[in-house]
Amino acid sequence: MRDKNSIENLINLLGEKYSATGQDMNSYLEGLLYANFQNYWDYIDLDTLLTLQKPLTDFPDEVVFITYHQITELYFKLTLHEIEQIAGNGHVILDNGKIGGWNERLDPLFFTERLKRMNRYFDNLIESFDVLVSGMEKDQFLKFRMALLPGSGFQSLQFRKIEIASTDLHLLTHNGANETGTKKGINTDFESRFENMYWKKGAVELSSGNRTLTSTQFEKKYSVDLLAFAKTYSEKNLRAKYRSLPESAKKNSSLIRELRQWDVKVNINWPLAHYKSAVKHLHRDAEYIKATGGTNWQKYLPPRFQMKVFYPELWSEKEKNDWGKEWVEETMSEIKPGKS
Ligand code: HEM
């Protein structure tokens, strides 16, 4: 048998690759003689990466704030990358080792393994939120944040995409539009559901009832893209994918465990770690400080109030009634709003 790593074999394979596209292999081989070696700094584009932290003030802790947001967005990117592969049923690996399109069916094991990765990404985010809770001086934060008004993490496109790609849209609405569209007085067409997503309701000023500028700016930039994304994922979001599996696969305990973990991490544990940072930094002298995004955040952010559940069929009624309760009580008893 021919050694697949022999020079002869590799040259043959290269020859096939180049001739398939009408290219001259010898020219490419000559190019290898002159090409530079790949460096770490070029490969990960380090120089560019390190120019992306651009504080608006001279407060040193603003760099911590910006960088940690960027780290979070990169984890969000990885999360969406895994979701996209589940949505596409995973790649077909051809005999020649190359990637050749998407599989026809989703393998429950692949689904479970990719969910594990997503849960790991979020574990890291939940664990590391302390970088902002304890790792910034409140006095500095309260000053530099005024320079970034009305910007807010509320405007994170990737966070909204993760929510939308994780479940069916009606489970993200504030008016409880149901699956079959039979709930009285509620429009259940896709656009109405999109208009009623929970965060649109949350982003109103308490005094006037008007939408916050943070929210209208976000919509101006992203609502067309986000609606298109939601439409694309209406048939291939994680809940739809789970429900399309054969009955036996739906009962797979590892898959159910990972989906439940995902529900808890995105809808309780991360929001709670995030909420802690708001309590620590936006509470002073027994008063709540206005958020940069202008929401009534102490009523809007706690997971117990949002009651967002991606996979209601995987939880008992009691578990749903107690959603976020245990965690909230535990966390709130240990939070001491930071001193200024
Ligand atoms: C000191 C740290 C932080 C504070 C004090 C804080 C505060 C807030 C507040 C008050 C809101 C409510 C919307 C508003 O009125 O602005 C909010 C929303 C949000 N923030 Fe943060 N935040 C912090 C860090 C982060 C980080 C690191 C991220 C990562 C991307 C993030 C992402 C979000 C998201 C996605 C929302 C919308 C949540 C929802 O709709 O349920 N935040 N934040």
XYZ file of C-alpha atoms and ligand atoms in Angstrom:
383
model
C 0.000 0.000 0.000
C 1.195 3.515 -0.830
C 2.182 5.663 2.154
C -0.307 8.526 2.082
C 2.295 10.943 3.439
C 5.000 9.980 0.943
C 6.315 12.800 -1.248
C 5.157 10.947 -4.300
C 1.616 10.628 -3.024
C 1.458 14.247 -1.871
C 2.759 15.484 -5.248
C 0.125 13.402 -6.999
C -2.635 14.804 -4.804
C -1.372 18.342 -5.335
C -1.226 17.717 -9.085
C -4.880 16.624 -9.007
C -5.858 19.671 -6.975
C -4.216 22.166 -9.330
C -5.130 20.505 -12.598
C -8.804 20.392 -11.496
C -8.752 24.201 -11.648
C -6.459 24.478 -14.678
C -3.507 25.638 -12.575
C 0.149 24.843 -13.064
C 1.428 23.009 -9.999
C 5.100 23.757 -10.720
C 4.494 27.503 -10.477
C 2.836 27.065 -7.092
C 5.731 24.891 -5.891
C 8.186 27.559 -6.994
C 6.124 30.102 -5.061
C 6.710 28.032 -1.934
C 10.437 28.635 -2.354
C 9.983 32.364 -1.901
C 7.015 32.543 0.469
C 7.722 33.617 4.053
C 6.995 31.382 6.990
C 3.716 31.929 8.764
C 4.085 33.804 12.067
C 1.897 33.667 15.132
C 1.299 37.423 15.102
C 0.146 37.420 11.501
C -1.941 34.299 11.834
C -4.086 35.718 14.649
C -3.789 39.287 13.387
C -2.422 40.358 16.738
C -1.339 43.870 15.791
C -4.851 44.702 14.597
C -6.465 43.004 17.576
C -4.477 45.115 20.006
C -5.521 48.339 18.305
C -9.207 47.658 18.827
C -9.435 48.879 22.426
C -10.192 52.564 22.074
C -11.192 54.213 25.347
C -13.113 57.488 25.213
C -11.589 58.778 28.465
C -8.274 58.612 30.356
C -9.653 56.440 33.178
C -7.468 53.292 33.140
C -10.379 50.998 34.050
C -12.197 51.850 30.844
C -9.723 49.565 29.051
C -10.827 46.695 31.307
C -14.457 47.477 30.481
C -13.962 47.597 26.720
C -11.695 44.568 26.556
C -14.026 42.392 28.603
C -16.939 43.328 26.340
C -14.840 42.326 23.353
C -13.898 39.025 24.989
C -17.595 38.367 25.565
C -18.469 39.182 21.960
C -15.786 36.743 20.771
C -17.331 33.995 22.903
C -20.715 34.962 21.455
C -19.177 34.572 18.021
C -17.969 31.072 18.849
C -21.396 30.219 20.240
C -23.111 31.306 17.026
C -20.525 29.349 15.087
C -21.557 26.147 16.894
C -25.270 26.932 16.504
C -24.814 27.446 12.780
C -23.289 23.983 12.488
C -26.150 22.370 14.396
C -28.640 24.280 12.251
C -26.906 22.933 9.130
C -26.850 19.345 10.531
C -23.030 19.272 10.684
C -20.620 19.055 7.787
C -20.134 16.069 5.540
C -16.492 14.961 5.611
C -15.564 13.527 2.213
C -13.256 10.536 1.595
C -10.450 12.904 0.630
C -10.757 14.558 4.053
C -12.317 17.731 2.720
C -15.534 19.381 3.794
C -18.370 18.719 1.378
C -21.601 20.539 2.267
C -24.050 19.750 5.050
C -25.425 16.399 6.230
C -29.016 15.520 5.448
C -29.846 14.627 9.038
C -28.700 15.921 12.371
C -26.831 13.340 14.450
C -27.972 13.654 18.129
C -24.399 13.024 19.251
C -23.113 15.910 17.141
C -25.928 18.076 18.537
C -24.937 17.135 22.114
C -21.230 17.711 21.564
C -21.753 21.150 20.060
C -24.089 22.091 22.913
C -21.358 21.043 25.335
C -19.006 23.500 23.670
C -21.589 26.273 23.913
C -22.140 25.514 27.587
C -18.389 25.643 28.124
C -18.157 29.055 26.466
C -20.888 30.369 28.710
C -19.321 28.762 31.810
C -16.234 30.801 31.055
C -18.274 33.965 30.667
C -20.257 33.376 33.851
C -17.090 32.572 35.834
C -15.182 35.543 34.475
C -17.813 38.252 34.936
C -16.052 39.104 38.174
C -13.495 40.895 35.998
C -16.094 43.655 35.832
C -17.826 43.118 39.170
C -14.694 43.266 41.349
C -12.057 44.263 38.813
C -13.060 47.865 38.175
C -13.181 50.822 40.522
C -16.739 51.984 40.842
C -15.714 55.649 40.959
C -13.930 55.342 37.649
C -16.781 53.368 36.095
C -19.402 55.911 37.119
C -17.421 58.603 35.371
C -16.222 57.016 32.153
C -19.652 55.460 31.475
C -21.051 58.974 31.004
C -18.849 59.285 27.920
C -20.499 56.318 26.253
C -24.157 57.317 26.641
C -26.542 56.052 25.297
C -24.463 52.989 24.336
C -25.279 49.804 26.252
C -24.613 46.061 26.020
C -28.339 46.009 25.357
C -27.294 46.790 21.788
C -25.371 43.530 21.385
C -26.533 42.053 18.086
C -24.884 38.722 18.776
C -26.689 38.312 22.110
C -30.049 38.764 20.358
C -29.000 36.331 17.644
C -28.060 33.715 20.239
C -31.512 34.034 21.813
C -33.306 33.888 18.464
C -31.287 30.911 17.233
C -31.856 29.007 20.469
C -35.626 28.775 20.390
C -38.920 29.625 18.678
C -39.749 33.305 18.501
C -42.999 33.113 20.488
C -40.972 32.022 23.522
C -39.116 35.324 23.399
C -42.184 37.548 23.309
C -43.406 39.514 26.292
C -47.077 38.943 25.607
C -46.884 35.154 25.659
C -48.022 34.705 22.045
C -48.364 30.971 21.866
C -47.276 28.373 19.402
C -50.545 27.654 17.638
C -51.682 31.209 17.351
C -54.910 30.619 19.237
C -54.290 32.948 22.141
C -57.038 35.545 22.194
C -56.265 39.038 21.040
C -52.649 38.406 20.162
C -51.325 38.526 16.641
C -49.149 35.540 16.076
C -47.801 36.192 12.604
C -44.046 36.302 12.432
C -43.674 40.085 12.174
C -45.969 40.694 15.164
C -44.016 38.219 17.229
C -40.824 39.946 16.259
C -42.318 43.311 17.231
C -43.267 41.875 20.615
C -39.907 40.463 21.596
C -39.411 40.887 25.334
C -36.508 43.295 25.084
C -38.453 45.763 22.973
C -40.935 46.077 25.829
C -38.118 46.308 28.354
C -36.454 49.186 26.560
C -38.930 51.907 27.447
C -38.407 54.858 29.743
C -40.411 54.417 32.884
C -41.511 58.063 33.110
C -42.670 58.623 29.507
C -43.311 55.102 28.243
C -41.299 56.060 25.131
C -38.764 53.721 23.584
C -35.245 54.484 24.774
C -32.778 56.020 22.338
C -30.523 52.999 22.964
C -33.253 50.786 21.592
C -34.288 52.936 18.623
C -30.646 53.334 17.563
C -30.180 49.575 17.735
C -33.259 48.983 15.606
C -32.231 51.570 13.056
C -28.986 49.724 12.524
C -30.014 46.098 12.884
C -33.748 45.414 12.741
C -33.789 44.465 9.036
C -30.870 42.048 9.513
C -32.281 40.668 12.717
C -35.713 40.012 11.233
C -34.100 38.200 8.295
C -32.001 36.189 10.744
C -35.106 35.297 12.770
C -36.898 34.131 9.626
C -33.949 31.977 8.637
C -33.869 30.386 12.067
C -37.626 29.835 12.392
C -37.194 26.328 10.980
C -33.698 25.518 12.190
C -33.320 27.028 15.660
C -32.150 24.669 18.400
C -35.661 23.977 19.683
C -36.925 23.223 16.172
C -33.905 20.960 15.654
C -34.578 19.090 18.874
C -38.244 18.658 18.015
C -37.419 17.336 14.556
C -35.383 14.431 15.954
C -36.810 10.908 16.019
C -38.683 10.103 19.276
C -35.898 7.867 20.603
C -33.264 10.587 20.092
C -35.476 13.145 21.829
C -35.262 11.036 24.965
C -31.465 10.967 24.939
C -30.512 11.969 28.477
C -27.175 13.615 27.556
C -28.856 15.763 24.922
C -31.634 16.779 27.314
C -29.075 17.602 29.993
C -27.095 19.858 27.654
C -30.217 21.644 26.417
C -31.365 22.263 29.991
C -27.895 23.511 30.890
C -28.002 25.861 27.935
C -31.393 27.194 29.048
C -30.106 27.822 32.570
C -26.819 29.375 31.512
C -28.248 31.834 28.973
C -31.454 32.656 30.815
C -30.417 32.534 34.465
C -26.719 32.232 35.255
C -25.257 34.697 32.750
C -28.050 37.264 33.332
C -27.445 36.917 37.039
C -23.680 37.392 36.768
C -24.447 40.414 34.592
C -27.084 41.692 37.010
C -24.555 41.476 39.838
C -22.329 43.894 37.934
C -25.223 46.330 37.604
C -26.069 46.082 41.308
C -22.425 46.544 42.249
C -21.816 49.543 40.034
C -25.224 51.177 39.607
C -26.405 51.354 43.174
C -25.423 54.131 45.524
C -26.765 55.480 48.801
C -29.785 53.185 48.668
C -30.662 54.516 45.231
C -30.457 52.990 41.800
C -28.377 54.944 39.325
C -29.774 55.430 35.835
C -28.433 52.954 33.275
C -26.585 54.189 30.192
C -29.303 52.560 28.107
C -31.999 54.241 30.173
C -34.035 51.154 31.136
C -35.623 50.579 34.473
C -32.884 47.955 34.802
C -33.601 46.665 38.325
C -37.053 45.631 37.109
C -35.951 44.562 33.652
C -32.731 42.577 34.116
C -33.380 39.953 36.822
C -33.976 36.560 35.203
C -36.793 35.913 37.645
C -38.718 38.824 36.098
C -37.831 38.040 32.510
C -38.977 34.416 32.826
C -37.353 33.512 29.539
C -37.335 29.741 28.947
C -36.060 28.257 25.678
C -37.255 24.668 26.155
C -40.411 24.654 28.313
C -41.073 21.010 27.446
C -37.885 19.979 29.245
C -38.892 21.469 32.601
C -41.584 20.519 35.126
C -44.250 23.080 36.063
C -42.586 23.490 39.439
C -39.190 24.094 37.862
C -40.717 26.726 35.592
C -42.567 28.409 38.470
C -39.316 28.556 40.410
C -37.338 29.803 37.379
C -34.325 31.738 38.609
C -35.706 31.930 42.139
C -33.133 29.898 43.996
C -30.256 31.542 42.178
C -31.640 35.013 42.613
C -32.176 34.581 46.334
C -28.729 33.088 46.801
C -27.024 35.769 44.765
C -28.922 38.698 46.137
C -28.102 37.704 49.695
C -24.382 37.788 48.887
C -24.369 41.026 46.872
C -23.283 44.120 48.628
C -23.686 47.156 46.420
C -20.247 48.706 45.949
C -19.299 51.808 47.871
C -18.364 54.918 46.029
C -20.128 46.921 34.672
C -20.638 46.090 33.790
C -22.023 46.203 33.226
C -23.089 46.956 33.652
C -23.164 47.888 34.849
C -24.177 46.685 32.742
C -25.434 47.266 32.827
C -26.487 46.977 32.011
C -27.802 47.554 32.130
C -28.230 48.555 33.169
C -28.571 47.025 31.161
C -30.044 47.316 30.867
C -30.161 48.112 29.589
C -29.776 49.564 29.796
O -30.603 50.328 30.259
O -28.623 49.898 29.490
C -27.756 46.094 30.419
C -28.190 45.310 29.363
C -27.406 44.418 28.699
N -26.037 44.276 28.821
Fe -24.902 45.016 30.299
N -23.762 45.783 31.803
C -22.451 45.470 32.050
C -21.657 44.599 31.308
C -22.054 43.922 30.195
C -21.221 43.044 29.400
C -19.753 42.706 29.658
C -21.969 42.589 28.384
C -21.479 41.681 27.299
C -21.758 41.862 26.020
C -23.295 43.134 28.534
C -24.372 42.866 27.719
C -25.655 43.288 27.949
C -26.808 42.760 27.250
C -26.811 41.672 26.199
C -27.907 43.459 27.728
C -29.356 43.219 27.358
C -29.924 42.174 28.351
C -31.385 41.826 28.118
O -32.039 42.397 27.240
O -31.870 40.946 28.848
N -23.316 43.952 29.634
N -26.487 46.097 30.940
